[in-house]
Amino acid sequence: MQRLIPTLRQDQVDEALISVIHSLQITAKEISFRVGQGDLAGVLGSTLSENIQGETQKKLDILSNQLIKDILLECGHVRAVASEEEEGIVLGHENGEYLIAFDPLDGSSNIDINSMVGTIFSILPVPENNSGTADMFLQPGRNQVAAGYILYGPSIMMALTTGKGVKIFTLDQTVGEFLLTKRDLAIAPDTSEFAINMSNYRHWQEGMQLYVDDLLAGTSGQRSKNFNMRWVAAMVADVHRVLIRGGIFLYPWDARSIDKPYKLRLMYEGNPMAMLVEQAGGLAHSGDMAILDIQPTDIHQRVGIILGARNEVNACLGYLKASQ
């Protein structure tokens, strides 16, 4: 099996970008070790603090965030980093060519029950103005040069795209290397599996309610087809399932908070996952437009997410359009 770095070189990835991805694989090994230690290392449970999103931070959230920052900023090719956990960006090297936005530990509510969590990352080029401010990050997802996630589960996996399809690398603990285990992932255009948080049903717009109603109705409903629902409550795990065996993942608009009608963040979750899904032949949509075409206005901007099997995403969008 081929190692991560030789695979990237074979794909003719820029050496500076390879250096950044190498730093990310180092963070993955560090975080996976601490996740694996769990209560033995005293890293489970919540802190008394909240992040910029107003969410109570887990101990591993803080630890993972600091590890990723420290290791990435040691890389001379990193101009700045932006984390879901922090209000502003952190500057790196003035001549660095890349910006990295990341969710240090997605699904952290799963930590204390020993379920899957992961790190999501997005790599952008430094714009020409190189302003040294958060505005550098405000680029459409189409500008990403690489995106991926590291899944901390029964095995440690990295899903990665540099714009040439999606590959899966698995950490071989015996040699400490990520080895290529799947290449050219392809999401089937049709599916009978969906992932959504049904507890929010009463808050969705009518079109989304009608869409899910018809999924649940199965062969007795308008779709004339039975669907199964899966929900891990960690986007990284639910999207991983979509990439591996197909499906559709949805976290749509809801009416719980006028100020925050969406939960997931564009820069740290929406854009990197959308790039992976599109590279695997699927679609990624906000309900209004393709996620990768959105022009961000803030590094912590939130967005609706409908992604996965191409035909099923279009079917869902049809319900939303019909209800307008």
mmCIF file of C-alpha atoms in Angstrom:
data_model
loop_
_atom_site.group_PDB
_atom_site.id
_atom_site.type_symbol
_atom_site.label_atom_id
_atom_site.label_comp_id
_atom_site.label_asym_id
_atom_site.label_seq_id
_atom_site.Cartn_x
_atom_site.Cartn_y
_atom_site.Cartn_z
ATOM 1 C CA MET A 1 0.000 0.000 0.000
ATOM 2 C CA GLN A 2 1.196 3.478 -0.852
ATOM 3 C CA ARG A 3 1.984 6.042 1.838
ATOM 4 C CA LEU A 4 0.300 9.467 1.945
ATOM 5 C CA ILE A 5 3.194 11.679 0.870
ATOM 6 C CA PRO A 6 4.363 9.534 -2.098
ATOM 7 C CA THR A 7 0.736 9.378 -3.256
ATOM 8 C CA LEU A 8 0.501 13.164 -3.239
ATOM 9 C CA ARG A 9 3.759 13.461 -5.161
ATOM 10 C CA GLN A 10 2.480 10.955 -7.695
ATOM 11 C CA ASP A 11 -0.561 13.224 -8.128
ATOM 12 C CA GLN A 12 1.862 16.121 -8.751
ATOM 13 C CA VAL A 13 0.645 18.079 -5.735
ATOM 14 C CA ASP A 14 2.673 21.208 -4.992
ATOM 15 C CA GLU A 15 5.445 20.525 -2.458
ATOM 16 C CA ALA A 16 4.341 23.430 -0.268
ATOM 17 C CA LEU A 17 0.836 21.973 -0.086
ATOM 18 C CA ILE A 18 2.285 18.537 0.674
ATOM 19 C CA SER A 19 4.111 20.112 3.611
ATOM 20 C CA VAL A 20 0.827 21.490 4.979
ATOM 21 C CA ILE A 21 -0.925 18.125 4.573
ATOM 22 C CA HIS A 22 2.048 16.461 6.282
ATOM 23 C CA SER A 23 1.512 18.785 9.270
ATOM 24 C CA LEU A 24 -2.160 17.776 9.324
ATOM 25 C CA GLN A 25 -1.288 14.084 9.417
ATOM 26 C CA ILE A 26 0.971 14.762 12.415
ATOM 27 C CA THR A 27 -1.940 16.414 14.237
ATOM 28 C CA ALA A 28 -4.153 13.441 13.357
ATOM 29 C CA LYS A 29 -1.764 11.023 15.041
ATOM 30 C CA GLU A 30 -1.499 13.226 18.145
ATOM 31 C CA ILE A 31 -5.264 13.688 18.492
ATOM 32 C CA SER A 32 -6.060 10.033 17.769
ATOM 33 C CA PHE A 33 -3.737 8.998 20.600
ATOM 34 C CA ARG A 34 -5.472 11.311 23.071
ATOM 35 C CA VAL A 35 -8.951 10.286 21.904
ATOM 36 C CA GLY A 36 -7.901 6.662 22.362
ATOM 37 C CA GLN A 37 -6.650 7.324 25.894
ATOM 38 C CA GLY A 38 -9.993 8.855 26.903
ATOM 39 C CA ASP A 39 -10.619 8.795 30.626
ATOM 40 C CA LEU A 40 -7.196 7.284 31.272
ATOM 41 C CA ALA A 41 -5.695 10.662 30.350
ATOM 42 C CA GLY A 42 -8.430 12.694 32.064
ATOM 43 C CA VAL A 43 -9.507 14.345 28.815
ATOM 44 C CA LEU A 44 -13.215 13.473 28.853
ATOM 45 C CA GLY A 45 -15.978 15.778 30.041
ATOM 46 C CA SER A 46 -16.819 19.455 29.569
ATOM 47 C CA THR A 47 -15.102 22.634 30.662
ATOM 48 C CA LEU A 48 -16.742 25.713 32.154
ATOM 49 C CA SER A 49 -16.001 27.758 29.038
ATOM 50 C CA GLU A 50 -17.846 28.367 25.756
ATOM 51 C CA ASN A 51 -16.423 28.764 22.266
ATOM 52 C CA ILE A 52 -17.190 31.632 19.880
ATOM 53 C CA GLN A 53 -20.293 29.707 18.702
ATOM 54 C CA GLY A 54 -21.747 29.827 22.242
ATOM 55 C CA GLU A 55 -21.268 26.086 22.689
ATOM 56 C CA THR A 56 -19.886 24.483 25.848
ATOM 57 C CA GLN A 57 -16.384 23.239 25.102
ATOM 58 C CA LYS A 58 -15.228 19.712 25.790
ATOM 59 C CA LYS A 59 -11.737 19.206 27.193
ATOM 60 C CA LEU A 60 -10.733 17.443 23.988
ATOM 61 C CA ASP A 61 -12.078 20.366 21.917
ATOM 62 C CA ILE A 62 -9.583 22.682 23.574
ATOM 63 C CA LEU A 63 -6.728 20.193 23.453
ATOM 64 C CA SER A 64 -7.319 19.337 19.778
ATOM 65 C CA ASN A 65 -7.621 22.988 18.811
ATOM 66 C CA GLN A 66 -4.315 23.863 20.476
ATOM 67 C CA LEU A 67 -2.497 20.882 18.960
ATOM 68 C CA ILE A 68 -3.643 21.719 15.435
ATOM 69 C CA LYS A 69 -2.753 25.392 15.806
ATOM 70 C CA ASP A 70 0.691 24.708 17.231
ATOM 71 C CA ILE A 71 1.658 22.112 14.626
ATOM 72 C CA LEU A 72 0.270 23.984 11.617
ATOM 73 C CA LEU A 73 1.903 27.256 12.622
ATOM 74 C CA GLU A 74 5.279 25.530 12.743
ATOM 75 C CA CYS A 75 4.932 24.950 8.982
ATOM 76 C CA GLY A 76 6.529 27.779 6.994
ATOM 77 C CA HIS A 77 3.907 27.480 4.262
ATOM 78 C CA VAL A 78 1.003 28.426 6.553
ATOM 79 C CA ARG A 79 0.029 32.098 6.402
ATOM 80 C CA ALA A 80 -2.814 31.845 8.911
ATOM 81 C CA VAL A 81 -5.296 29.480 10.525
ATOM 82 C CA ALA A 82 -8.953 29.896 11.460
ATOM 83 C CA SER A 83 -10.685 27.598 13.933
ATOM 84 C CA GLU A 84 -14.335 27.007 14.659
ATOM 85 C CA GLU A 85 -13.378 27.301 18.331
ATOM 86 C CA GLU A 86 -11.870 30.794 18.179
ATOM 87 C CA GLU A 87 -13.195 34.254 17.394
ATOM 88 C CA GLY A 88 -10.401 35.430 15.120
ATOM 89 C CA ILE A 89 -7.637 34.067 12.939
ATOM 90 C CA VAL A 90 -4.087 33.322 14.076
ATOM 91 C CA LEU A 91 -1.304 34.526 11.818
ATOM 92 C CA GLY A 92 1.598 32.300 10.840
ATOM 93 C CA HIS A 93 4.422 33.034 8.417
ATOM 94 C CA GLU A 94 4.200 36.199 6.354
ATOM 95 C CA ASN A 95 5.343 34.428 3.181
ATOM 96 C CA GLY A 96 3.168 31.359 3.703
ATOM 97 C CA GLU A 97 1.141 30.342 0.674
ATOM 98 C CA TYR A 98 -1.850 28.711 2.387
ATOM 99 C CA LEU A 99 -4.718 29.380 4.783
ATOM 100 C CA ILE A 100 -6.219 26.544 6.819
ATOM 101 C CA ALA A 101 -9.712 26.593 8.305
ATOM 102 C CA PHE A 102 -10.625 23.709 10.583
ATOM 103 C CA ASP A 103 -13.079 22.175 12.994
ATOM 104 C CA PRO A 104 -10.696 20.567 15.496
ATOM 105 C CA LEU A 105 -13.085 17.951 16.823
ATOM 106 C CA ASP A 106 -16.403 17.629 15.032
ATOM 107 C CA GLY A 107 -19.072 15.692 16.925
ATOM 108 C CA SER A 108 -17.453 16.364 20.285
ATOM 109 C CA SER A 109 -20.767 15.659 22.052
ATOM 110 C CA ASN A 110 -19.973 12.016 21.193
ATOM 111 C CA ILE A 111 -16.684 12.000 23.096
ATOM 112 C CA ASP A 112 -18.075 10.952 26.460
ATOM 113 C CA ILE A 113 -20.011 8.025 24.963
ATOM 114 C CA ASN A 114 -16.969 6.720 23.059
ATOM 115 C CA SER A 115 -18.522 7.314 19.643
ATOM 116 C CA MET A 116 -16.963 8.619 16.425
ATOM 117 C CA VAL A 117 -15.518 12.131 16.169
ATOM 118 C CA GLY A 118 -13.230 13.775 13.648
ATOM 119 C CA THR A 119 -11.185 16.741 12.444
ATOM 120 C CA ILE A 120 -12.361 18.614 9.327
ATOM 121 C CA PHE A 121 -10.038 20.897 7.347
ATOM 122 C CA SER A 122 -10.110 23.254 4.386
ATOM 123 C CA ILE A 123 -7.013 24.635 2.638
ATOM 124 C CA LEU A 124 -7.219 27.882 0.670
ATOM 125 C CA PRO A 125 -4.584 29.867 -1.235
ATOM 126 C CA VAL A 126 -3.475 33.189 0.183
ATOM 127 C CA PRO A 127 -5.126 35.949 -1.913
ATOM 128 C CA GLU A 128 -3.001 38.513 -3.731
ATOM 129 C CA ASN A 129 -3.627 41.268 -1.179
ATOM 130 C CA ASN A 130 -2.241 39.091 1.681
ATOM 131 C CA SER A 131 -3.880 41.508 4.118
ATOM 132 C CA GLY A 132 -3.091 39.601 7.276
ATOM 133 C CA THR A 133 -6.737 39.870 8.346
ATOM 134 C CA ALA A 134 -9.700 37.491 8.456
ATOM 135 C CA ASP A 135 -10.760 38.832 5.040
ATOM 136 C CA MET A 136 -8.132 36.559 3.474
ATOM 137 C CA PHE A 137 -10.352 33.583 4.312
ATOM 138 C CA LEU A 138 -13.493 35.029 2.704
ATOM 139 C CA GLN A 139 -13.204 33.051 -0.508
ATOM 140 C CA PRO A 140 -15.791 30.783 -2.178
ATOM 141 C CA GLY A 141 -15.256 27.083 -1.568
ATOM 142 C CA ARG A 142 -14.375 26.670 -5.261
ATOM 143 C CA ASN A 143 -11.019 28.250 -4.371
ATOM 144 C CA GLN A 144 -10.044 25.403 -2.059
ATOM 145 C CA VAL A 145 -6.881 23.613 -3.130
ATOM 146 C CA ALA A 146 -7.481 20.696 -0.761
ATOM 147 C CA ALA A 147 -10.024 19.553 1.807
ATOM 148 C CA GLY A 148 -10.664 16.558 3.974
ATOM 149 C CA TYR A 149 -11.241 15.089 7.377
ATOM 150 C CA ILE A 150 -9.694 12.659 9.822
ATOM 151 C CA LEU A 151 -12.141 10.186 11.346
ATOM 152 C CA TYR A 152 -11.289 8.812 14.792
ATOM 153 C CA GLY A 153 -13.208 5.542 14.877
ATOM 154 C CA PRO A 154 -12.378 1.832 15.105
ATOM 155 C CA SER A 155 -9.594 2.754 12.681
ATOM 156 C CA ILE A 156 -8.144 6.208 11.985
ATOM 157 C CA MET A 157 -8.949 7.347 8.456
ATOM 158 C CA MET A 158 -8.156 10.438 6.422
ATOM 159 C CA ALA A 159 -10.443 11.365 3.536
ATOM 160 C CA LEU A 160 -8.621 13.770 1.244
ATOM 161 C CA THR A 161 -9.076 15.563 -2.048
ATOM 162 C CA THR A 162 -6.642 17.859 -3.832
ATOM 163 C CA GLY A 163 -9.061 18.292 -6.723
ATOM 164 C CA LYS A 164 -8.258 14.937 -8.322
ATOM 165 C CA GLY A 165 -10.944 12.734 -6.805
ATOM 166 C CA VAL A 166 -11.274 11.477 -3.237
ATOM 167 C CA LYS A 167 -8.891 9.067 -1.560
ATOM 168 C CA ILE A 168 -9.040 7.338 1.821
ATOM 169 C CA PHE A 169 -5.894 6.740 3.845
ATOM 170 C CA THR A 170 -5.889 4.518 6.937
ATOM 171 C CA LEU A 171 -3.394 4.923 9.773
ATOM 172 C CA ASP A 172 -1.233 1.823 10.192
ATOM 173 C CA GLN A 173 -0.525 2.006 13.913
ATOM 174 C CA THR A 174 2.380 -0.450 13.621
ATOM 175 C CA VAL A 175 4.455 1.887 11.446
ATOM 176 C CA GLY A 176 2.745 5.228 12.193
ATOM 177 C CA GLU A 177 1.938 5.934 8.540
ATOM 178 C CA PHE A 178 -1.264 6.772 6.658
ATOM 179 C CA LEU A 179 -1.585 4.218 3.838
ATOM 180 C CA LEU A 180 -3.813 4.510 0.763
ATOM 181 C CA THR A 181 -6.735 2.103 1.183
ATOM 182 C CA LYS A 182 -9.399 3.499 -1.185
ATOM 183 C CA ARG A 183 -9.120 5.673 -4.277
ATOM 184 C CA ASP A 184 -11.527 7.401 -6.658
ATOM 185 C CA LEU A 185 -14.545 7.245 -4.336
ATOM 186 C CA ALA A 186 -17.834 7.623 -6.205
ATOM 187 C CA ILE A 187 -21.232 8.379 -4.653
ATOM 188 C CA ALA A 188 -24.028 6.533 -6.461
ATOM 189 C CA PRO A 189 -26.582 8.998 -7.900
ATOM 190 C CA ASP A 190 -29.519 7.218 -6.239
ATOM 191 C CA THR A 191 -29.936 6.101 -2.644
ATOM 192 C CA SER A 192 -32.385 4.691 -0.113
ATOM 193 C CA GLU A 193 -30.588 6.032 2.971
ATOM 194 C CA PHE A 194 -30.794 9.448 4.588
ATOM 195 C CA ALA A 195 -29.284 11.188 7.614
ATOM 196 C CA ILE A 196 -31.078 14.008 9.402
ATOM 197 C CA ASN A 197 -31.792 15.058 12.992
ATOM 198 C CA MET A 198 -35.499 14.195 13.215
ATOM 199 C CA SER A 199 -35.878 15.921 16.592
ATOM 200 C CA ASN A 200 -35.875 19.240 14.691
ATOM 201 C CA TYR A 201 -38.769 18.249 12.384
ATOM 202 C CA ARG A 202 -41.251 20.737 13.850
ATOM 203 C CA HIS A 203 -38.844 23.627 13.145
ATOM 204 C CA TRP A 204 -38.225 22.941 9.441
ATOM 205 C CA GLN A 205 -39.823 24.759 6.547
ATOM 206 C CA GLU A 206 -42.792 23.050 4.925
ATOM 207 C CA GLY A 207 -40.893 21.740 1.903
ATOM 208 C CA MET A 208 -38.369 19.893 4.067
ATOM 209 C CA GLN A 209 -41.143 18.411 6.207
ATOM 210 C CA LEU A 210 -42.962 17.166 3.106
ATOM 211 C CA TYR A 211 -39.756 15.684 1.698
ATOM 212 C CA VAL A 212 -39.025 13.739 4.888
ATOM 213 C CA ASP A 213 -42.687 12.701 5.195
ATOM 214 C CA ASP A 214 -42.421 11.013 1.809
ATOM 215 C CA LEU A 215 -39.163 9.311 2.754
ATOM 216 C CA LEU A 216 -40.820 7.889 5.861
ATOM 217 C CA ALA A 217 -43.935 6.821 3.945
ATOM 218 C CA GLY A 218 -41.831 4.370 1.949
ATOM 219 C CA THR A 219 -43.580 2.248 -0.662
ATOM 220 C CA SER A 220 -46.984 3.526 0.467
ATOM 221 C CA GLY A 221 -46.027 7.157 -0.287
ATOM 222 C CA GLN A 222 -45.368 9.222 -3.404
ATOM 223 C CA ARG A 223 -41.773 8.014 -3.716
ATOM 224 C CA SER A 224 -42.909 4.343 -3.846
ATOM 225 C CA LYS A 225 -39.630 3.350 -2.225
ATOM 226 C CA ASN A 226 -38.486 2.395 1.273
ATOM 227 C CA PHE A 227 -35.784 4.516 2.912
ATOM 228 C CA ASN A 228 -33.627 3.879 5.984
ATOM 229 C CA MET A 229 -32.507 6.636 8.329
ATOM 230 C CA ARG A 230 -29.068 6.786 9.960
ATOM 231 C CA TRP A 231 -27.807 9.456 12.366
ATOM 232 C CA VAL A 232 -24.470 9.459 14.224
ATOM 233 C CA ALA A 233 -24.750 13.096 15.403
ATOM 234 C CA ALA A 234 -21.275 13.861 14.048
ATOM 235 C CA MET A 235 -21.170 15.333 10.560
ATOM 236 C CA VAL A 236 -17.762 13.796 9.922
ATOM 237 C CA ALA A 237 -19.125 10.286 10.549
ATOM 238 C CA ASP A 238 -22.380 10.787 8.654
ATOM 239 C CA VAL A 239 -20.607 12.228 5.591
ATOM 240 C CA HIS A 240 -18.032 9.428 5.755
ATOM 241 C CA ARG A 241 -20.890 6.932 5.423
ATOM 242 C CA VAL A 242 -22.226 8.860 2.419
ATOM 243 C CA LEU A 243 -18.812 8.766 0.734
ATOM 244 C CA ILE A 244 -18.333 5.054 1.410
ATOM 245 C CA ARG A 245 -21.789 3.615 0.701
ATOM 246 C CA GLY A 246 -23.937 6.471 -0.567
ATOM 247 C CA GLY A 247 -26.851 8.389 0.897
ATOM 248 C CA ILE A 248 -27.914 11.953 1.602
ATOM 249 C CA PHE A 249 -27.019 14.110 4.615
ATOM 250 C CA LEU A 250 -29.180 17.070 5.590
ATOM 251 C CA TYR A 251 -28.886 19.821 8.189
ATOM 252 C CA PRO A 252 -31.391 22.367 6.855
ATOM 253 C CA TRP A 253 -32.768 25.740 7.862
ATOM 254 C CA ASP A 254 -34.894 25.710 10.995
ATOM 255 C CA ALA A 255 -36.915 28.276 12.909
ATOM 256 C CA ARG A 256 -35.551 27.785 16.429
ATOM 257 C CA SER A 257 -33.506 30.989 16.341
ATOM 258 C CA ILE A 258 -34.067 33.917 13.985
ATOM 259 C CA ASP A 259 -30.443 34.979 14.443
ATOM 260 C CA LYS A 260 -29.080 31.473 13.807
ATOM 261 C CA PRO A 261 -31.371 29.619 11.370
ATOM 262 C CA TYR A 262 -28.491 27.285 10.458
ATOM 263 C CA LYS A 263 -26.231 25.195 12.683
ATOM 264 C CA LEU A 264 -23.234 24.146 10.585
ATOM 265 C CA ARG A 265 -20.438 26.498 9.589
ATOM 266 C CA LEU A 266 -19.594 27.252 5.960
ATOM 267 C CA MET A 267 -15.820 27.601 6.304
ATOM 268 C CA TYR A 268 -15.124 24.740 8.697
ATOM 269 C CA GLU A 269 -17.727 22.147 7.690
ATOM 270 C CA GLY A 270 -19.763 23.128 4.633
ATOM 271 C CA ASN A 271 -16.985 23.955 2.168
ATOM 272 C CA PRO A 272 -14.589 21.066 2.891
ATOM 273 C CA MET A 273 -17.376 18.474 2.917
ATOM 274 C CA ALA A 274 -18.908 19.975 -0.239
ATOM 275 C CA MET A 275 -15.581 19.704 -2.059
ATOM 276 C CA LEU A 276 -15.216 16.057 -1.050
ATOM 277 C CA VAL A 277 -18.775 15.214 -2.104
ATOM 278 C CA GLU A 278 -18.536 17.005 -5.458
ATOM 279 C CA GLN A 279 -15.186 15.341 -6.160
ATOM 280 C CA ALA A 280 -16.927 12.002 -5.547
ATOM 281 C CA GLY A 281 -19.674 12.838 -8.045
ATOM 282 C CA GLY A 282 -22.331 14.013 -5.606
ATOM 283 C CA LEU A 283 -24.011 17.364 -5.033
ATOM 284 C CA ALA A 284 -23.722 19.776 -2.113
ATOM 285 C CA HIS A 285 -26.358 22.504 -1.791
ATOM 286 C CA SER A 286 -27.435 25.038 0.818
ATOM 287 C CA GLY A 287 -31.089 25.004 -0.253
ATOM 288 C CA ASP A 288 -30.464 28.255 -2.119
ATOM 289 C CA MET A 289 -27.317 27.564 -4.141
ATOM 290 C CA ALA A 290 -24.333 25.251 -4.503
ATOM 291 C CA ILE A 291 -22.345 25.473 -1.274
ATOM 292 C CA LEU A 292 -19.017 25.927 -3.084
ATOM 293 C CA ASP A 293 -20.377 28.999 -4.899
ATOM 294 C CA ILE A 294 -21.294 30.907 -1.739
ATOM 295 C CA GLN A 295 -19.281 34.083 -1.172
ATOM 296 C CA PRO A 296 -18.565 34.134 2.585
ATOM 297 C CA THR A 297 -19.120 37.327 4.537
ATOM 298 C CA ASP A 298 -17.775 36.119 7.884
ATOM 299 C CA ILE A 299 -15.402 33.342 8.928
ATOM 300 C CA HIS A 300 -18.054 31.941 11.267
ATOM 301 C CA GLN A 301 -20.913 32.148 8.755
ATOM 302 C CA ARG A 302 -23.494 29.363 9.027
ATOM 303 C CA VAL A 303 -25.175 27.555 6.162
ATOM 304 C CA GLY A 304 -27.864 25.011 5.356
ATOM 305 C CA ILE A 305 -26.500 21.716 4.093
ATOM 306 C CA ILE A 306 -28.003 19.126 1.740
ATOM 307 C CA LEU A 307 -25.364 16.841 0.262
ATOM 308 C CA GLY A 308 -24.798 13.387 -1.127
ATOM 309 C CA ALA A 309 -26.378 11.327 -3.914
ATOM 310 C CA ARG A 310 -26.949 13.605 -6.893
ATOM 311 C CA ASN A 311 -30.504 12.515 -7.778
ATOM 312 C CA GLU A 312 -31.655 12.535 -4.159
ATOM 313 C CA VAL A 313 -30.288 16.020 -3.513
ATOM 314 C CA ASN A 314 -32.173 17.219 -6.599
ATOM 315 C CA ALA A 315 -35.326 15.484 -5.362
ATOM 316 C CA CYS A 316 -35.074 17.302 -2.022
ATOM 317 C CA LEU A 317 -34.494 20.644 -3.757
ATOM 318 C CA GLY A 318 -37.610 19.987 -5.828
ATOM 319 C CA TYR A 319 -39.705 19.764 -2.653
ATOM 320 C CA LEU A 320 -38.195 23.008 -1.317
ATOM 321 C CA LYS A 321 -38.850 24.836 -4.572
ATOM 322 C CA ALA A 322 -42.436 23.580 -4.806
ATOM 323 C CA SER A 323 -43.246 24.886 -1.323
ATOM 324 C CA GLN A 324 -42.001 28.428 -1.946
#
